[in-house]
Amino acid sequence: MKNIVENLIYVMRSENEDKSLSAITSLGLLVERHIQDRYSDVDYLHLFHNDIQIYNLKLSDNEVNLILENVLFELFHNVNKNAVSLAWCLGKFHDKYILSDFLKLFKIYKNDDDVFLQLLFSLISIYDLREIANTLNFEFEKIDFSKLMKSQEYLMELSSVFQELKPRKPDFQSSPTR
């Protein structure tokens, strides 16, 4: 069964974008199902495009760590290649402490609104925003949000719900809306 995970990681790096995206999706869903212990959920068979081998695969913790290492490697070293999908996949690792990785990725993708926004979505799916708001406030002060309109709007919505998140950068608060 390990060959399936290794094969998906290999295909994730493929130049064929459709195959790569399909592998990233399968890896993310495998991790999600493992972490949430949803091995009896038949909906995953459909999500795996009726691939019974992938559906029957039960990950070990080592395989989950291997997937995480490879997703992070791709995000850090192959910047912009399927980055939105990889950022989505990162949001499946609910049992890992990867906040520092997110903070580094925000700096790397500070000019790519789509990736930055997906990183935000993934971060919020893993962490309680109230617990990390101070860290985010500090890190986001260093980012010019003028090129990140969608991310800026999402953060403004979050700040209205979570008072702890206070975007303080002047251009963040006063940037024109579309």
mmCIF file of C-alpha atoms in Angstrom:
data_model
loop_
_atom_site.group_PDB
_atom_site.id
_atom_site.type_symbol
_atom_site.label_atom_id
_atom_site.label_comp_id
_atom_site.label_asym_id
_atom_site.label_seq_id
_atom_site.Cartn_x
_atom_site.Cartn_y
_atom_site.Cartn_z
ATOM 1 C CA MET A 1 0.000 0.000 0.000
ATOM 2 C CA LYS A 2 2.919 2.354 0.600
ATOM 3 C CA ASN A 3 3.508 2.319 -3.129
ATOM 4 C CA ILE A 4 0.178 4.105 -3.598
ATOM 5 C CA VAL A 5 1.242 7.045 -1.407
ATOM 6 C CA GLU A 6 4.681 7.197 -3.002
ATOM 7 C CA ASN A 7 3.096 7.038 -6.457
ATOM 8 C CA LEU A 8 0.676 9.865 -5.624
ATOM 9 C CA ILE A 9 3.576 11.985 -4.366
ATOM 10 C CA TYR A 10 5.460 11.248 -7.585
ATOM 11 C CA VAL A 11 2.432 12.139 -9.738
ATOM 12 C CA MET A 12 1.894 15.299 -7.657
ATOM 13 C CA ARG A 13 5.168 16.547 -9.154
ATOM 14 C CA SER A 14 4.114 15.699 -12.709
ATOM 15 C CA GLU A 15 4.260 18.290 -15.466
ATOM 16 C CA ASN A 16 0.771 17.132 -16.468
ATOM 17 C CA GLU A 17 -1.332 19.595 -14.493
ATOM 18 C CA ASP A 18 -4.506 17.472 -14.451
ATOM 19 C CA LYS A 19 -2.659 14.439 -13.089
ATOM 20 C CA SER A 20 -0.793 16.576 -10.599
ATOM 21 C CA LEU A 21 -3.961 18.237 -9.302
ATOM 22 C CA SER A 22 -5.737 14.879 -9.044
ATOM 23 C CA ALA A 23 -2.849 13.459 -6.994
ATOM 24 C CA ILE A 24 -2.815 16.507 -4.699
ATOM 25 C CA THR A 25 -6.561 16.143 -4.158
ATOM 26 C CA SER A 26 -6.235 12.432 -3.388
ATOM 27 C CA LEU A 27 -3.397 13.069 -0.935
ATOM 28 C CA GLY A 28 -5.391 15.778 0.840
ATOM 29 C CA LEU A 29 -8.473 13.584 1.064
ATOM 30 C CA LEU A 30 -6.425 10.635 2.334
ATOM 31 C CA VAL A 31 -5.000 12.817 5.104
ATOM 32 C CA GLU A 32 -8.414 14.286 5.957
ATOM 33 C CA ARG A 33 -9.991 10.836 6.182
ATOM 34 C CA HIS A 34 -7.112 9.540 8.329
ATOM 35 C CA ILE A 35 -7.073 12.453 10.757
ATOM 36 C CA GLN A 36 -10.865 12.461 11.112
ATOM 37 C CA ASP A 37 -10.968 8.642 11.268
ATOM 38 C CA ARG A 38 -13.583 8.495 8.513
ATOM 39 C CA TYR A 39 -12.496 5.214 6.964
ATOM 40 C CA SER A 40 -16.064 3.900 6.868
ATOM 41 C CA ASP A 41 -17.382 6.966 5.020
ATOM 42 C CA VAL A 42 -18.400 5.694 1.567
ATOM 43 C CA ASP A 43 -18.498 9.239 0.173
ATOM 44 C CA TYR A 44 -14.736 9.000 -0.131
ATOM 45 C CA LEU A 45 -15.078 6.288 -2.777
ATOM 46 C CA HIS A 46 -16.772 8.845 -5.001
ATOM 47 C CA LEU A 47 -14.218 11.516 -4.071
ATOM 48 C CA PHE A 48 -11.456 9.091 -5.085
ATOM 49 C CA HIS A 49 -13.184 8.638 -8.472
ATOM 50 C CA ASN A 50 -14.149 5.059 -7.568
ATOM 51 C CA ASP A 51 -10.494 4.034 -7.254
ATOM 52 C CA ILE A 52 -10.938 1.134 -4.844
ATOM 53 C CA GLN A 53 -7.190 0.854 -4.118
ATOM 54 C CA ILE A 54 -6.980 4.431 -2.883
ATOM 55 C CA TYR A 55 -10.291 4.075 -1.037
ATOM 56 C CA ASN A 56 -9.068 0.951 0.793
ATOM 57 C CA LEU A 57 -5.775 2.578 1.776
ATOM 58 C CA LYS A 58 -5.351 3.267 5.477
ATOM 59 C CA LEU A 59 -2.523 5.654 6.171
ATOM 60 C CA SER A 60 -0.009 5.247 8.945
ATOM 61 C CA ASP A 61 1.144 8.276 10.905
ATOM 62 C CA ASN A 62 4.481 7.990 9.088
ATOM 63 C CA GLU A 63 2.711 8.210 5.728
ATOM 64 C CA VAL A 64 0.799 11.292 6.890
ATOM 65 C CA ASN A 65 4.119 12.870 7.883
ATOM 66 C CA LEU A 66 5.615 11.903 4.513
ATOM 67 C CA ILE A 67 2.730 13.589 2.698
ATOM 68 C CA LEU A 68 3.074 16.723 4.854
ATOM 69 C CA GLU A 69 6.821 16.909 4.217
ATOM 70 C CA ASN A 70 6.297 16.625 0.468
ATOM 71 C CA VAL A 71 3.460 19.158 0.319
ATOM 72 C CA LEU A 72 5.557 21.651 2.288
ATOM 73 C CA PHE A 73 8.584 20.916 0.102
ATOM 74 C CA GLU A 74 6.561 21.681 -3.024
ATOM 75 C CA LEU A 75 5.185 24.913 -1.559
ATOM 76 C CA PHE A 76 8.596 26.113 -0.388
ATOM 77 C CA HIS A 77 10.739 24.992 -3.314
ATOM 78 C CA ASN A 78 8.495 24.875 -6.371
ATOM 79 C CA VAL A 79 6.788 28.184 -5.766
ATOM 80 C CA ASN A 80 3.588 28.741 -7.745
ATOM 81 C CA LYS A 81 3.323 25.247 -9.268
ATOM 82 C CA ASN A 82 -0.169 24.164 -8.175
ATOM 83 C CA ALA A 83 0.261 26.303 -5.078
ATOM 84 C CA VAL A 84 -3.479 26.883 -4.506
ATOM 85 C CA SER A 85 -4.159 23.133 -4.474
ATOM 86 C CA LEU A 86 -1.147 22.455 -2.279
ATOM 87 C CA ALA A 87 -2.288 25.176 0.136
ATOM 88 C CA TRP A 88 -5.723 23.494 0.218
ATOM 89 C CA CYS A 89 -4.041 20.172 0.984
ATOM 90 C CA LEU A 90 -2.101 21.790 3.823
ATOM 91 C CA GLY A 91 -5.421 22.615 5.474
ATOM 92 C CA LYS A 92 -6.093 18.901 6.002
ATOM 93 C CA PHE A 93 -3.331 18.480 8.577
ATOM 94 C CA HIS A 94 -5.450 19.273 11.644
ATOM 95 C CA ASP A 95 -3.268 17.325 14.035
ATOM 96 C CA LYS A 96 0.035 18.971 13.112
ATOM 97 C CA TYR A 97 1.559 22.125 14.521
ATOM 98 C CA ILE A 98 2.574 23.926 11.344
ATOM 99 C CA LEU A 99 1.835 27.567 12.192
ATOM 100 C CA SER A 100 5.454 28.595 11.593
ATOM 101 C CA ASP A 101 5.272 27.016 8.132
ATOM 102 C CA PHE A 102 2.148 29.026 7.348
ATOM 103 C CA LEU A 103 3.880 32.236 8.432
ATOM 104 C CA LYS A 104 6.820 31.512 6.130
ATOM 105 C CA LEU A 105 4.455 30.677 3.267
ATOM 106 C CA PHE A 106 2.583 33.960 3.740
ATOM 107 C CA LYS A 107 5.878 35.744 3.095
ATOM 108 C CA ILE A 108 6.650 33.645 0.026
ATOM 109 C CA TYR A 109 3.198 34.096 -1.519
ATOM 110 C CA LYS A 110 2.651 37.705 -0.457
ATOM 111 C CA ASN A 111 2.100 38.747 -4.090
ATOM 112 C CA ASP A 112 -0.244 35.925 -5.092
ATOM 113 C CA ASP A 113 -3.736 36.689 -3.845
ATOM 114 C CA ASP A 114 -5.215 33.290 -4.756
ATOM 115 C CA VAL A 115 -2.549 31.308 -2.912
ATOM 116 C CA PHE A 116 -2.496 33.713 0.031
ATOM 117 C CA LEU A 117 -6.282 33.430 0.368
ATOM 118 C CA GLN A 118 -6.180 29.621 0.258
ATOM 119 C CA LEU A 119 -3.434 29.658 2.880
ATOM 120 C CA LEU A 120 -5.733 31.784 5.054
ATOM 121 C CA PHE A 121 -8.630 29.362 4.550
ATOM 122 C CA SER A 122 -6.399 26.410 5.403
ATOM 123 C CA LEU A 123 -4.922 28.131 8.438
ATOM 124 C CA ILE A 124 -8.381 28.949 9.793
ATOM 125 C CA SER A 125 -9.504 25.356 9.256
ATOM 126 C CA ILE A 126 -6.672 24.138 11.487
ATOM 127 C CA TYR A 127 -6.321 26.796 14.183
ATOM 128 C CA ASP A 128 -8.628 28.726 16.459
ATOM 129 C CA LEU A 129 -8.124 32.267 15.228
ATOM 130 C CA ARG A 130 -8.438 33.668 18.754
ATOM 131 C CA GLU A 131 -5.376 31.680 19.803
ATOM 132 C CA ILE A 132 -3.144 32.837 16.955
ATOM 133 C CA ALA A 133 -4.464 36.381 16.381
ATOM 134 C CA ASN A 134 -1.522 38.138 18.054
ATOM 135 C CA THR A 135 0.987 36.174 15.993
ATOM 136 C CA LEU A 136 -0.945 36.889 12.798
ATOM 137 C CA ASN A 137 -1.270 40.577 13.622
ATOM 138 C CA PHE A 138 2.484 40.819 14.112
ATOM 139 C CA GLU A 139 3.294 38.951 10.881
ATOM 140 C CA PHE A 140 0.661 40.687 8.774
ATOM 141 C CA GLU A 141 2.064 44.108 9.705
ATOM 142 C CA LYS A 142 5.044 43.161 7.519
ATOM 143 C CA ILE A 143 2.933 42.430 4.427
ATOM 144 C CA ASP A 144 1.748 44.923 1.835
ATOM 145 C CA PHE A 145 -1.859 43.943 1.218
ATOM 146 C CA SER A 146 -2.352 46.321 -1.707
ATOM 147 C CA LYS A 147 -1.914 43.391 -4.136
ATOM 148 C CA LEU A 148 -4.022 41.000 -2.077
ATOM 149 C CA MET A 149 -7.546 42.308 -2.514
ATOM 150 C CA LYS A 150 -9.422 39.024 -1.936
ATOM 151 C CA SER A 151 -7.264 38.184 1.057
ATOM 152 C CA GLN A 152 -7.711 41.697 2.408
ATOM 153 C CA GLU A 153 -11.508 41.436 2.159
ATOM 154 C CA TYR A 154 -11.486 38.056 3.884
ATOM 155 C CA LEU A 155 -9.311 39.364 6.713
ATOM 156 C CA MET A 156 -11.627 42.333 7.174
ATOM 157 C CA GLU A 157 -14.579 39.937 7.483
ATOM 158 C CA LEU A 158 -12.651 37.857 9.998
ATOM 159 C CA SER A 159 -11.655 40.928 12.003
ATOM 160 C CA SER A 160 -15.314 41.898 12.342
ATOM 161 C CA VAL A 161 -16.052 38.475 13.847
ATOM 162 C CA PHE A 162 -12.871 37.973 15.848
ATOM 163 C CA GLN A 163 -12.040 41.205 17.617
ATOM 164 C CA GLU A 164 -8.587 39.828 18.448
ATOM 165 C CA LEU A 165 -7.592 40.068 14.788
ATOM 166 C CA LYS A 166 -6.865 43.714 14.197
ATOM 167 C CA PRO A 167 -5.290 44.487 10.873
ATOM 168 C CA ARG A 168 -3.322 47.610 11.771
ATOM 169 C CA LYS A 169 -1.431 48.444 8.634
ATOM 170 C CA PRO A 170 -2.821 51.726 7.255
ATOM 171 C CA ASP A 171 -2.903 50.574 3.634
ATOM 172 C CA PHE A 172 -4.694 47.428 4.759
ATOM 173 C CA GLN A 173 -7.556 49.347 6.332
ATOM 174 C CA SER A 174 -7.844 52.128 3.796
ATOM 175 C CA SER A 175 -7.272 50.327 0.508
ATOM 176 C CA PRO A 176 -9.964 51.011 -2.050
ATOM 177 C CA THR A 177 -12.457 48.256 -2.647
ATOM 178 C CA ARG A 178 -13.455 47.010 -6.034
#
